[in-house]
Coordinates of C-alpha atoms in Angstrom, one line a residue:
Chain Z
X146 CA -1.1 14.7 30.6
X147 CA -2.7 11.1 30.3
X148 CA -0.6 8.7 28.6
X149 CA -4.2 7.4 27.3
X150 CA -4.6 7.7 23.3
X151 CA -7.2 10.3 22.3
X152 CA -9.9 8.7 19.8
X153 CA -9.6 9.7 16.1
X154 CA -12.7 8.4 14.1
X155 CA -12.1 8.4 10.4
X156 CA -16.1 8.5 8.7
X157 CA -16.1 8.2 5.4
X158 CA -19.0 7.0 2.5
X159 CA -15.9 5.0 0.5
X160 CA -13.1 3.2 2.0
X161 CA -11.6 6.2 4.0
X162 CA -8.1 5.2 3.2
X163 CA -7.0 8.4 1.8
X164 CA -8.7 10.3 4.7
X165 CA -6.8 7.5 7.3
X166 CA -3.7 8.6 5.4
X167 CA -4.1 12.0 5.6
X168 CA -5.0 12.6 9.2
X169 CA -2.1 10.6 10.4
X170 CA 0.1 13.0 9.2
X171 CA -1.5 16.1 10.6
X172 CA -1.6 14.0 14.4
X173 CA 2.2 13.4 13.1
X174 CA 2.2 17.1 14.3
X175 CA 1.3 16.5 17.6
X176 CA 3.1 14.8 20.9
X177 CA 0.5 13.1 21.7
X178 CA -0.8 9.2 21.7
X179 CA -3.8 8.7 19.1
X180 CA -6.0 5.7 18.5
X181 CA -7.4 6.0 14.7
X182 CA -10.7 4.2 14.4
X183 CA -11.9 4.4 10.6
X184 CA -15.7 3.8 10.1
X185 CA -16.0 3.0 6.2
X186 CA -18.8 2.9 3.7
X187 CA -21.1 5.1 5.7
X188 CA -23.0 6.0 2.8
X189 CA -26.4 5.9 4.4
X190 CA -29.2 7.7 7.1
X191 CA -29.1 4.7 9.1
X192 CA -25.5 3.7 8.8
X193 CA -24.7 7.6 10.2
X194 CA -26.8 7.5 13.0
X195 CA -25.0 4.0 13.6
X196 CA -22.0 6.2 13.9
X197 CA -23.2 8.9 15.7
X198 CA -23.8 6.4 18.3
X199 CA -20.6 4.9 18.4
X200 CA -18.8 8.0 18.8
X201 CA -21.1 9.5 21.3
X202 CA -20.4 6.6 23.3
X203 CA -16.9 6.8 23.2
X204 CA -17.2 10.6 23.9
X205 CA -19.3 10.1 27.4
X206 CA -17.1 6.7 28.4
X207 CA -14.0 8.8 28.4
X208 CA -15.3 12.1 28.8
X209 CA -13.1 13.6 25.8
X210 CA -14.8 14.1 23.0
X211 CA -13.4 12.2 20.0
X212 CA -11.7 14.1 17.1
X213 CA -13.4 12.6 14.1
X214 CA -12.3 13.7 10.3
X215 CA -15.5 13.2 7.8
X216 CA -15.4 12.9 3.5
X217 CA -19.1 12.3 3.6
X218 CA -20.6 13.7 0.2
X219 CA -24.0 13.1 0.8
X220 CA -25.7 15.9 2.7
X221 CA -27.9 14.8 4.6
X222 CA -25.3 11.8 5.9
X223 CA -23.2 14.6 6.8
X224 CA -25.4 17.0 8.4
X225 CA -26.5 13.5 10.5
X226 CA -23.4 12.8 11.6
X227 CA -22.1 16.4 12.0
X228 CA -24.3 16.4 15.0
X229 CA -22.1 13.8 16.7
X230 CA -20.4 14.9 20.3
X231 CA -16.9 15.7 18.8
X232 CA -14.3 18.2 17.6
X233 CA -15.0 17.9 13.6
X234 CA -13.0 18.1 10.9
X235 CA -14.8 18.0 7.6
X236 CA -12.4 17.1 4.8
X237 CA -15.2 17.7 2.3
X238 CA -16.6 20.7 2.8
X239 CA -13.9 22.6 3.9
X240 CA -12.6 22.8 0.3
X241 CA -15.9 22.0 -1.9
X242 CA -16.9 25.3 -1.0
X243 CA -14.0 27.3 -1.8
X244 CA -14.1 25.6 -5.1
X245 CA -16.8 26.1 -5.9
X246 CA -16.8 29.8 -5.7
X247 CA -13.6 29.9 -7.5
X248 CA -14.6 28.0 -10.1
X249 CA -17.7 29.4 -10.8
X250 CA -20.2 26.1 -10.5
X251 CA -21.5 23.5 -8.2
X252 CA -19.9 20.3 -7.0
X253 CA -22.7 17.1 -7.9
X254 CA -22.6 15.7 -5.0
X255 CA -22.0 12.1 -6.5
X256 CA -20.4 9.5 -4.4
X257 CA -18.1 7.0 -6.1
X258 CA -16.6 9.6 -8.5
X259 CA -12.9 8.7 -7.4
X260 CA -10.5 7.5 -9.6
X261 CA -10.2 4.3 -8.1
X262 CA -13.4 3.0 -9.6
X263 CA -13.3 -0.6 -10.9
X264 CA -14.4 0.0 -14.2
X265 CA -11.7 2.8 -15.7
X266 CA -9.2 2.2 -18.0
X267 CA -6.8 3.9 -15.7
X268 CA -8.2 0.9 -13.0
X269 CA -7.0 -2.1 -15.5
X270 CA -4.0 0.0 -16.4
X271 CA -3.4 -0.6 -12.9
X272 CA -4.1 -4.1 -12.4
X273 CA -2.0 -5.1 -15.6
X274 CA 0.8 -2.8 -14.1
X275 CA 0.8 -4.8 -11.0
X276 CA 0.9 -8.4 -13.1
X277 CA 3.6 -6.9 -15.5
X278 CA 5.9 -5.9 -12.0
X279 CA 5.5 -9.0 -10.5
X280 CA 6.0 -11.1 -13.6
X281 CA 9.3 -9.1 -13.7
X282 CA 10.4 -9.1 -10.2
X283 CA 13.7 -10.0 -9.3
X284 CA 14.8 -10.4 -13.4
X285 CA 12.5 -13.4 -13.6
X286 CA 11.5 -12.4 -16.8
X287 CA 13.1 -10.7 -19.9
X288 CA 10.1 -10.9 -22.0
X289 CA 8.4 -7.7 -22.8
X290 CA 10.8 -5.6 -21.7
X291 CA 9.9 -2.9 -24.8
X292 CA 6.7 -2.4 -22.8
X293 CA 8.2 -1.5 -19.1
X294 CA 7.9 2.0 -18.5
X295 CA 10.9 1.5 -16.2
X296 CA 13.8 -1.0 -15.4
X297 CA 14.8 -0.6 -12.1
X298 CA 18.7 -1.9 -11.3
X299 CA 20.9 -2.1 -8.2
X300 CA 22.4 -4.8 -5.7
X301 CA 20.3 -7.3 -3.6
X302 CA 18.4 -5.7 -0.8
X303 CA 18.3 -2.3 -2.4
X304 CA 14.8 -0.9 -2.5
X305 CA 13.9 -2.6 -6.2
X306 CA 10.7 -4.7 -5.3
X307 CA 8.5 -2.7 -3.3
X308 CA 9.6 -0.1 -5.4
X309 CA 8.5 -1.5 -8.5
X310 CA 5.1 -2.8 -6.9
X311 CA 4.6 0.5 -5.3
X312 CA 4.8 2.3 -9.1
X313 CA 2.1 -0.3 -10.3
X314 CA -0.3 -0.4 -7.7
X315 CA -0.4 3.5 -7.4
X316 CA 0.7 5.0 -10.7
X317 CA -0.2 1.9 -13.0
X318 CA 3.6 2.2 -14.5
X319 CA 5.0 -1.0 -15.6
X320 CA 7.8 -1.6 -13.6
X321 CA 10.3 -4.5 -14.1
X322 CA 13.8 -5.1 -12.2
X323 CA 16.6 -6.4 -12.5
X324 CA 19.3 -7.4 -9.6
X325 CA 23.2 -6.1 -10.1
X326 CA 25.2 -9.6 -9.4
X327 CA 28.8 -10.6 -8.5
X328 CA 28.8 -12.2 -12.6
X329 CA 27.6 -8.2 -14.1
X330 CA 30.6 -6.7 -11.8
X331 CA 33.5 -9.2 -13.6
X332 CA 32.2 -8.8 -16.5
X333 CA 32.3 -4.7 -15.8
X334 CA 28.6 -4.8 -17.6
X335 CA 24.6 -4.5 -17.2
X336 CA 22.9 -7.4 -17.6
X337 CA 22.6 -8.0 -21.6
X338 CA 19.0 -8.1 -21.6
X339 CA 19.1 -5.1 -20.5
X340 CA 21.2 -3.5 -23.0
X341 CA 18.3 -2.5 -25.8
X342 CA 16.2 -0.8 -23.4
X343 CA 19.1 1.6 -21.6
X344 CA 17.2 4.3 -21.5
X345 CA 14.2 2.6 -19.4
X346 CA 16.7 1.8 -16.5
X347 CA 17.1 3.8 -13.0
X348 CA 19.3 2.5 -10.5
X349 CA 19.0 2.1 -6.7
X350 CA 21.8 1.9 -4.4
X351 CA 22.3 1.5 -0.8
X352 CA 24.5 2.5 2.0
X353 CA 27.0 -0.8 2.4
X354 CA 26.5 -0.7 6.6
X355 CA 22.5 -0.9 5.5
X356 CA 22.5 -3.0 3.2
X357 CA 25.1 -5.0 5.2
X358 CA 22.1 -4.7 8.3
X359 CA 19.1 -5.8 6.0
X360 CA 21.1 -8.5 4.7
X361 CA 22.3 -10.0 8.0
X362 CA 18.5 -9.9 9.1
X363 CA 17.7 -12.7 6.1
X364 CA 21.0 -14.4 6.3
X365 CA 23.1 -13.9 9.3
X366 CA 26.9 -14.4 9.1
X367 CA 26.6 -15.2 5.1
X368 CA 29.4 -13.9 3.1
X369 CA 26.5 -12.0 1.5
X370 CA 25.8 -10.2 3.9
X371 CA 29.7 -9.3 5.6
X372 CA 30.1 -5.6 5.3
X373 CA 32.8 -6.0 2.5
X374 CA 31.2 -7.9 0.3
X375 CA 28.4 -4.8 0.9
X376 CA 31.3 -2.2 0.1
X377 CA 32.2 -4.3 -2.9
X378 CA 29.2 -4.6 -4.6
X379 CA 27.8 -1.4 -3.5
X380 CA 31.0 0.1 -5.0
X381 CA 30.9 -1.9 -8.5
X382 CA 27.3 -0.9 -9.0
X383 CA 27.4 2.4 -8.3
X384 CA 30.6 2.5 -10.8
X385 CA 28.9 0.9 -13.4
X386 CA 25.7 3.2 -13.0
X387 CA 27.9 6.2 -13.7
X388 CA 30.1 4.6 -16.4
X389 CA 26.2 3.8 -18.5
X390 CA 25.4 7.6 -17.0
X391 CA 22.5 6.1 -15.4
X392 CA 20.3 8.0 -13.7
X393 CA 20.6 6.6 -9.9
X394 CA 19.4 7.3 -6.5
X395 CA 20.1 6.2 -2.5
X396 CA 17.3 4.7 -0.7
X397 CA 19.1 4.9 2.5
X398 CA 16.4 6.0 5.0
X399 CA 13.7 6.7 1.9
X400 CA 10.4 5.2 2.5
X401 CA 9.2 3.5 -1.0
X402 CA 7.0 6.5 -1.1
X403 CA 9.8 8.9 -1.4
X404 CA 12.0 6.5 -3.8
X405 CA 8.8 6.4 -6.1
X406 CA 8.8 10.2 -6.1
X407 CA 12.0 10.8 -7.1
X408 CA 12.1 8.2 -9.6
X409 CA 8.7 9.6 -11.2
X410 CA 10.5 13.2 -11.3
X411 CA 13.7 11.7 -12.9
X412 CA 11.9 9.4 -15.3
X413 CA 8.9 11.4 -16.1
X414 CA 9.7 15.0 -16.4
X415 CA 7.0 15.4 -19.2
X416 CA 4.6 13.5 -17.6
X417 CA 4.3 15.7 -14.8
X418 CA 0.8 14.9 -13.7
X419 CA 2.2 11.3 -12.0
Chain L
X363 CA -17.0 26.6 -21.0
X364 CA -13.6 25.8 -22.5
X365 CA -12.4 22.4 -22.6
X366 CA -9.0 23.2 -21.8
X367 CA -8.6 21.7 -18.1
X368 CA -8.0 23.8 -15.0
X369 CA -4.0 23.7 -13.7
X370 CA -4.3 21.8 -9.9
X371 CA -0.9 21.9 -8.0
X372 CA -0.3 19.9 -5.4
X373 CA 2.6 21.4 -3.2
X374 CA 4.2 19.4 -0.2
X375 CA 7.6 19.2 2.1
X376 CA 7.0 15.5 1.4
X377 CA 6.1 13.7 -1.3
X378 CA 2.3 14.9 -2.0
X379 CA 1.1 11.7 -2.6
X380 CA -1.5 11.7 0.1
X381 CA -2.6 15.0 -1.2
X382 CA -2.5 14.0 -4.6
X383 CA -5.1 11.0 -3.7
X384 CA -7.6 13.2 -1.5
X385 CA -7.3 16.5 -4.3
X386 CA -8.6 13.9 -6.8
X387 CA -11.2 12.9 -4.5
X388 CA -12.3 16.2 -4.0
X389 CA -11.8 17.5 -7.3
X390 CA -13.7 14.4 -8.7
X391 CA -17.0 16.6 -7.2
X392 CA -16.4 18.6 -10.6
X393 CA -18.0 17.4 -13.8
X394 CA -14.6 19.7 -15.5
X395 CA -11.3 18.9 -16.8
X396 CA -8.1 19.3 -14.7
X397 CA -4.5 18.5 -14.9
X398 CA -3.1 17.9 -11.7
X399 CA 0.6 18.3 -11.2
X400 CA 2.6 17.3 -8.3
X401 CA 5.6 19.5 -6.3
X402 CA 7.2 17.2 -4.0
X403 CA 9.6 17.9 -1.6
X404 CA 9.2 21.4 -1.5
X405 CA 11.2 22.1 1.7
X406 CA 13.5 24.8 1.5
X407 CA 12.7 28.9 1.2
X408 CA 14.8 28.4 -2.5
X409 CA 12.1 25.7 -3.4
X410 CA 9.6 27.5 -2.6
X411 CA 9.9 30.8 -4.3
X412 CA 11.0 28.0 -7.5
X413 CA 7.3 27.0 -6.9
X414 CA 5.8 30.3 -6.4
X415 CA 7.0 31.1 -10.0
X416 CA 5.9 28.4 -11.5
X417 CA 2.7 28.8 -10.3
X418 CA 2.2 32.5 -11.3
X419 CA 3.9 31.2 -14.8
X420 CA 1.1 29.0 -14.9
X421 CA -1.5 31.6 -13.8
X422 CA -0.1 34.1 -16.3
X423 CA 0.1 32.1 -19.4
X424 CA -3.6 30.6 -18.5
X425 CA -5.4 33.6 -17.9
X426 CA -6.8 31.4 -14.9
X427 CA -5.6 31.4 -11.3
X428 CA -4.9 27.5 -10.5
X429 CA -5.9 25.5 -7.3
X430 CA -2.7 24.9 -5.5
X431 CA -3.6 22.5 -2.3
X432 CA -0.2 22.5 0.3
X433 CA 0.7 20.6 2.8
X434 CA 3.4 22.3 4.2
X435 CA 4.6 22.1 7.4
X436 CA 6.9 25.0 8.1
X437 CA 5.9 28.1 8.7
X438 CA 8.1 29.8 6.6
X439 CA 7.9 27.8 3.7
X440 CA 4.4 28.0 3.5
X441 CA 4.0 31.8 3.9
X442 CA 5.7 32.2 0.7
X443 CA 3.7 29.6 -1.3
X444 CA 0.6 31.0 -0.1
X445 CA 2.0 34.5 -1.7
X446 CA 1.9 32.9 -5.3
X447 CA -1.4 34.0 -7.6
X448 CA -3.4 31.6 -7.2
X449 CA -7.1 29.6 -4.9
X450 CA -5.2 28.3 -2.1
X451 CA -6.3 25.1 -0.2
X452 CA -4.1 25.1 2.7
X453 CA -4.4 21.4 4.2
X454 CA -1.8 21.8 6.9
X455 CA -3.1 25.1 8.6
X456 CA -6.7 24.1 7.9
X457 CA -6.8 21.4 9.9
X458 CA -3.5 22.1 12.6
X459 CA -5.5 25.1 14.6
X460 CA -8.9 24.0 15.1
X461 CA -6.7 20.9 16.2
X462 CA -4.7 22.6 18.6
X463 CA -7.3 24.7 20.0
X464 CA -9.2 21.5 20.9
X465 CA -5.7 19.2 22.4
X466 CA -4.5 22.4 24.3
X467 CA -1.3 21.9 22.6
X468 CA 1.0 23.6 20.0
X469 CA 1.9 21.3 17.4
X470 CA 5.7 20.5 16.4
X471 CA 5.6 22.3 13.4
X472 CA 8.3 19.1 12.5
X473 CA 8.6 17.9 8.7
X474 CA 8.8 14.0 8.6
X475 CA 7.1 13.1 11.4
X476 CA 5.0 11.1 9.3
X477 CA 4.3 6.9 9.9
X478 CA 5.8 6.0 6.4
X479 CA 9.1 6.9 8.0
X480 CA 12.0 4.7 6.7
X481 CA 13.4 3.6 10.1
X482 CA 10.5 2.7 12.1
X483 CA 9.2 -0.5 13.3
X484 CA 6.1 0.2 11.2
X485 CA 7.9 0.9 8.4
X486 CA 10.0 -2.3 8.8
X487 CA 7.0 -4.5 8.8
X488 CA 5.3 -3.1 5.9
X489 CA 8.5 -4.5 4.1
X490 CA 8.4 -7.8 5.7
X491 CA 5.0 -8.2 4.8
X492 CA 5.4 -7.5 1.0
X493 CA 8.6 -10.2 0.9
X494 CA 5.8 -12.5 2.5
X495 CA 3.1 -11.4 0.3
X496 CA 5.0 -12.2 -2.7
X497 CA 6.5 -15.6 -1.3
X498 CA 2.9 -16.8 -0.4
X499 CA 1.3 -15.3 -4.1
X500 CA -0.4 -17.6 -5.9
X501 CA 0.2 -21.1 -3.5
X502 CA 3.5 -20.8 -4.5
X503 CA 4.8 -21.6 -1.2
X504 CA 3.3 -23.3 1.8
X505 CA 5.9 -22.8 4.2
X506 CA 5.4 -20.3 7.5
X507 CA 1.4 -20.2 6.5
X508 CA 1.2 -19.7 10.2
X509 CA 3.1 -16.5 10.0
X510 CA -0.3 -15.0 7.9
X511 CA -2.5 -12.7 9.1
X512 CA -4.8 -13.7 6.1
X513 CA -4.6 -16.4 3.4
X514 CA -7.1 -15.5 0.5
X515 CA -8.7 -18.2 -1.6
X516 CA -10.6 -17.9 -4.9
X517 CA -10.7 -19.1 -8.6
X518 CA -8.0 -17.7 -10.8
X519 CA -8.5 -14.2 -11.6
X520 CA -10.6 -13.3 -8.7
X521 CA -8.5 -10.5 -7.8
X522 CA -6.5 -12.6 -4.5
X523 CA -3.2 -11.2 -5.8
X524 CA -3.1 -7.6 -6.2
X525 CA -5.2 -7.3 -2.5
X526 CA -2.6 -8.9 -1.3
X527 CA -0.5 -6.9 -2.0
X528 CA -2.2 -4.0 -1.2
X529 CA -2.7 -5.6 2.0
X530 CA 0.7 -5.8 3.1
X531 CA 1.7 -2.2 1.1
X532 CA -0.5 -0.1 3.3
X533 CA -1.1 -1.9 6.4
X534 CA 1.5 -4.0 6.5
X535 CA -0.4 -7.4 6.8
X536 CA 1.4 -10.7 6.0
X537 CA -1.4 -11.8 3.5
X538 CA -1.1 -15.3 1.1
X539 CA -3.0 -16.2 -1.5
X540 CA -4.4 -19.8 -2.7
X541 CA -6.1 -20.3 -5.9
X542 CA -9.1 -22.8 -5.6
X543 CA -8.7 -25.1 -9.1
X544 CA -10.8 -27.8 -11.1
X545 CA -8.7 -30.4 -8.6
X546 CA -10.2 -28.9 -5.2
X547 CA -13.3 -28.8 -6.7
X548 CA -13.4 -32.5 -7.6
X549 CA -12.4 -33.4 -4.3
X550 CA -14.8 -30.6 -3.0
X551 CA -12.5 -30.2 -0.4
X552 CA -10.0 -26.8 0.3
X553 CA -6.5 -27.3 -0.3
X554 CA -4.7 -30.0 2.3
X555 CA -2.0 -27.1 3.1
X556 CA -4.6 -24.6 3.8
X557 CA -7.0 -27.0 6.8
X558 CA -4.9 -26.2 9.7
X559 CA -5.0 -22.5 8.9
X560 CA -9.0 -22.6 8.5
X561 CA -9.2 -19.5 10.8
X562 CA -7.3 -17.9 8.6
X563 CA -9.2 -18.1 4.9
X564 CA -11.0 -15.4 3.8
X565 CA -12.5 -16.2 0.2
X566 CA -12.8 -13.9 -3.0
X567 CA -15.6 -14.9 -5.5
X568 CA -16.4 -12.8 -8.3
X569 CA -19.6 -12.6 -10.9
X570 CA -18.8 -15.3 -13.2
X571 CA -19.5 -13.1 -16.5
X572 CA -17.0 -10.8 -15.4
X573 CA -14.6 -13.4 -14.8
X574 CA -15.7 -14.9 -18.2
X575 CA -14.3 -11.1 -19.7
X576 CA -10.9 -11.1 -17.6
X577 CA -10.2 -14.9 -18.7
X578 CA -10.5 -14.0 -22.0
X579 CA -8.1 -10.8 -22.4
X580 CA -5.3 -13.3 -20.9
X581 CA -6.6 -16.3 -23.1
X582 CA -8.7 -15.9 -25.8
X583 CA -11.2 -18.6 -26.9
X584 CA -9.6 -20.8 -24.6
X585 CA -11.9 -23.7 -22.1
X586 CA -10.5 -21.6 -18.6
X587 CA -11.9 -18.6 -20.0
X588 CA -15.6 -19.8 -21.4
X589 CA -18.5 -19.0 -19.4
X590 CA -19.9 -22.0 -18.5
X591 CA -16.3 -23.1 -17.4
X592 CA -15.9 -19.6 -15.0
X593 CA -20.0 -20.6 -13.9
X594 CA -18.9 -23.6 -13.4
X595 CA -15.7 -22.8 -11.0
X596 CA -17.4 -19.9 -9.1
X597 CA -20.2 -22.1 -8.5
X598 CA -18.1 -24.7 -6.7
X599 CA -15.5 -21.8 -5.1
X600 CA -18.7 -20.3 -3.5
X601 CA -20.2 -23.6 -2.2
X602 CA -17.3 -24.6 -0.8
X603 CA -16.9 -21.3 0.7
X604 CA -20.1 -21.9 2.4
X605 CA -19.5 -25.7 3.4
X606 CA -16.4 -24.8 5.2
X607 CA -18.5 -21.3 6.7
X608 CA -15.4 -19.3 5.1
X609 CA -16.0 -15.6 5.1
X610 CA -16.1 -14.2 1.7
X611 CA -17.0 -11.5 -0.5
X612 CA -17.3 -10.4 -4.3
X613 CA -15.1 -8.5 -5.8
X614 CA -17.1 -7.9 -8.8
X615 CA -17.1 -4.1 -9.6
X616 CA -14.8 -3.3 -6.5
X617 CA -11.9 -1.7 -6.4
X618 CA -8.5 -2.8 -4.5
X619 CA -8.9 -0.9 -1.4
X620 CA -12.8 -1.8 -1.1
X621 CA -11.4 -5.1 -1.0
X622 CA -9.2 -4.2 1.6
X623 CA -11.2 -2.5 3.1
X624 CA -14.2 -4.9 3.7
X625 CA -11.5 -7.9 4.5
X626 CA -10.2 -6.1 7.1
X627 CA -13.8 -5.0 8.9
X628 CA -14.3 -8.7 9.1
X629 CA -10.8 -10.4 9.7
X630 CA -10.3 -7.3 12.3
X631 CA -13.0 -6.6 14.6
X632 CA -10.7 -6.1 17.3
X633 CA -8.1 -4.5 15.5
X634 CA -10.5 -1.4 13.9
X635 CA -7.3 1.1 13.8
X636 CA -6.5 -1.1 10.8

């Protein structure tokens, strides 16, 4: 088996994140080295014959033919670059079809219908999200607190700021947090601030020999990092989480994707459509 | 046609947020109402006969079979899913053995192979890269600049902050942002801090109207937000822009990840797997 990556063209008419996304975890599924190329915004005749070419080329220079995912809406973009030498996966297609037999009427065809569209409400909602969460990093700020949708809590180095960001930048939730410091644990208390809005807060936590890891990476040697002062603080917050019943998770070996999930599920069992 | 909107389920051994994205995209095609909700983590036979009921509850008290796309990866698991009453859209399976026919290979059939992975490299510099995003927001620092794989320039509210962010949250890119003020402009001359980096600068501008709008939600009435002051600033952004041959583009009417999207096709010829 050659050790040289197979080419993966990613052709979309927007940006093709999603599509990037998505085949990465399918080739997950698969020993095998991959090279992802992602052609964006081929939203027109001559920009898919542009395309055609380039993965022709790459098809005859090293005689494999390219795997190539499409989300092409257009028709006759698609049926232009359908003809390309390759093994094709069409992301579109494949399911406008069914769906439109089992829901009984046609798909328009309309390119730039996604959600992401600058001019929504749910777009702003998202860019005033992303303000509110970085205004509030960190416990910067405990102004407009009533208006978080969440207050994340938990030691240094636990997961809080790319969680909150995350929660903005892809559900638009107002996310502020708070760090869990050496003064909270004497005092055997949450952060007064916090206090009034109790019911907004979800805590993180950490394994101490992680946290003791990440922490040694920004500040090797520091008391701050030493694997007791971990197990302390680790210990106090988690104690004071369950004494508030907070609800808390580990983001030991979580990606933000999968702390965000759970968090959503916890915080937002109503809201079941984030 | 009733108004009440169709039940979509997303079902996934991870967290579905991938699928979540593209079944929007997808279902976007529709001009009809849905309500989309998400089933992470579904990754045990007991989770997925919990699903399959809820499903068929769904289906039941609706009258109406809902969409249910999967992405589930083990065999089992997805056998019963694709059991429950309902138009399946099987993203795994779909795509996995046209795929394997073409490679010659089985795939791994493995849950969590996936690049958002906590422990990986990848994973660790996606991280890094938000710490330096955030650091580097705003020209709040000017320290490591040569760390950057982007600095962004651009008037205040051009939209340099949340694509940075974006930049470093999905393709882990250490990105800093510079606002261009009245000062610069005066001097007609890019930030001091920012000339040794000049390879670097890639410059937002944005139609001065719009800008006009944005100012004024954050400051009503006030001189930053006035339209001749916003014509005035863009003017001089973009002309400096052009003095100092910066790449640039406007983000009028764009959304984060065309941003992104078009930054990266220019800072990244080379680099196209971005």
């Amino acid at each position: 088996m050659s050790s040289k990556p197979r080419i993966v063209f990613i052709v979309s008419d927007g940006t093709g994140i999603t599509a990037e996304t998505f085949s990465q975890s399918i080739l997950a599924q698969f020993e095998l080295p991959f090279r992802q190329i992602r052609m964006p915004f081929i939203n027109t005749v001559d920009k898919a014959h542009q395309a055609v070419r380039e993965i022709n080329e790459y098809a005859k220079s090293s005689g494999l033919e390219p795997i190539v995912f499409t989300t092409l809406v257009d028709s006759e973009v698609n049926a232009i670059v359908s003809e390309a030498n390759c093994v094709m996966m069409d992301m579109f297609q494949t399911f406008i079809v069914p769906l439109e037999q089992a829901l009984g009427v046609k798909s328009t065809h309309a390119i730039g219908r996604f959600h992401n569209n600058a001019d929504t409400e749910s777009y702003k909602n998202r860019i005033e999200a992303i303000n509110f969460s970085l205004a509030h990093d960190d416990g910067q700020s405990n102004q407009n607190l009533a208006d978080a949708d969440v207050i994340l809590v938990g030691v240094s180095r636990s997961g809080k700021t790319p969680t909150s960001l995350y929660l903005a930048m892809q559900y638009g939730l107002k996310s502020a947090n708070y760090p869990l410091i050496p003064d909270d644990f004497e005092r055997n208390q949450m952060p007064s601030d916090l206090m009034p809005f109790r019911k907004k807060l979800f805590g993180l936590t950490i394994d101490p020999m992680r946290l003791s890891e990440i922490r040694n990476e920004r500040r090797p040697g520091s008391n701050y990092a030493k694997i007791e002062n971990c197990r302390y603080e680790v210990s106090a917050a988690e104690a004071m989480m369950r004494k508030q019943a907070i609800p808390w998770l580990s983001t030991t070996n979580k990606s933000i994707e999968e702390i965000a999930t759970t968090i959503l599920q916890e915080i937002n069992p109503d809201r079941s459509n984030y």
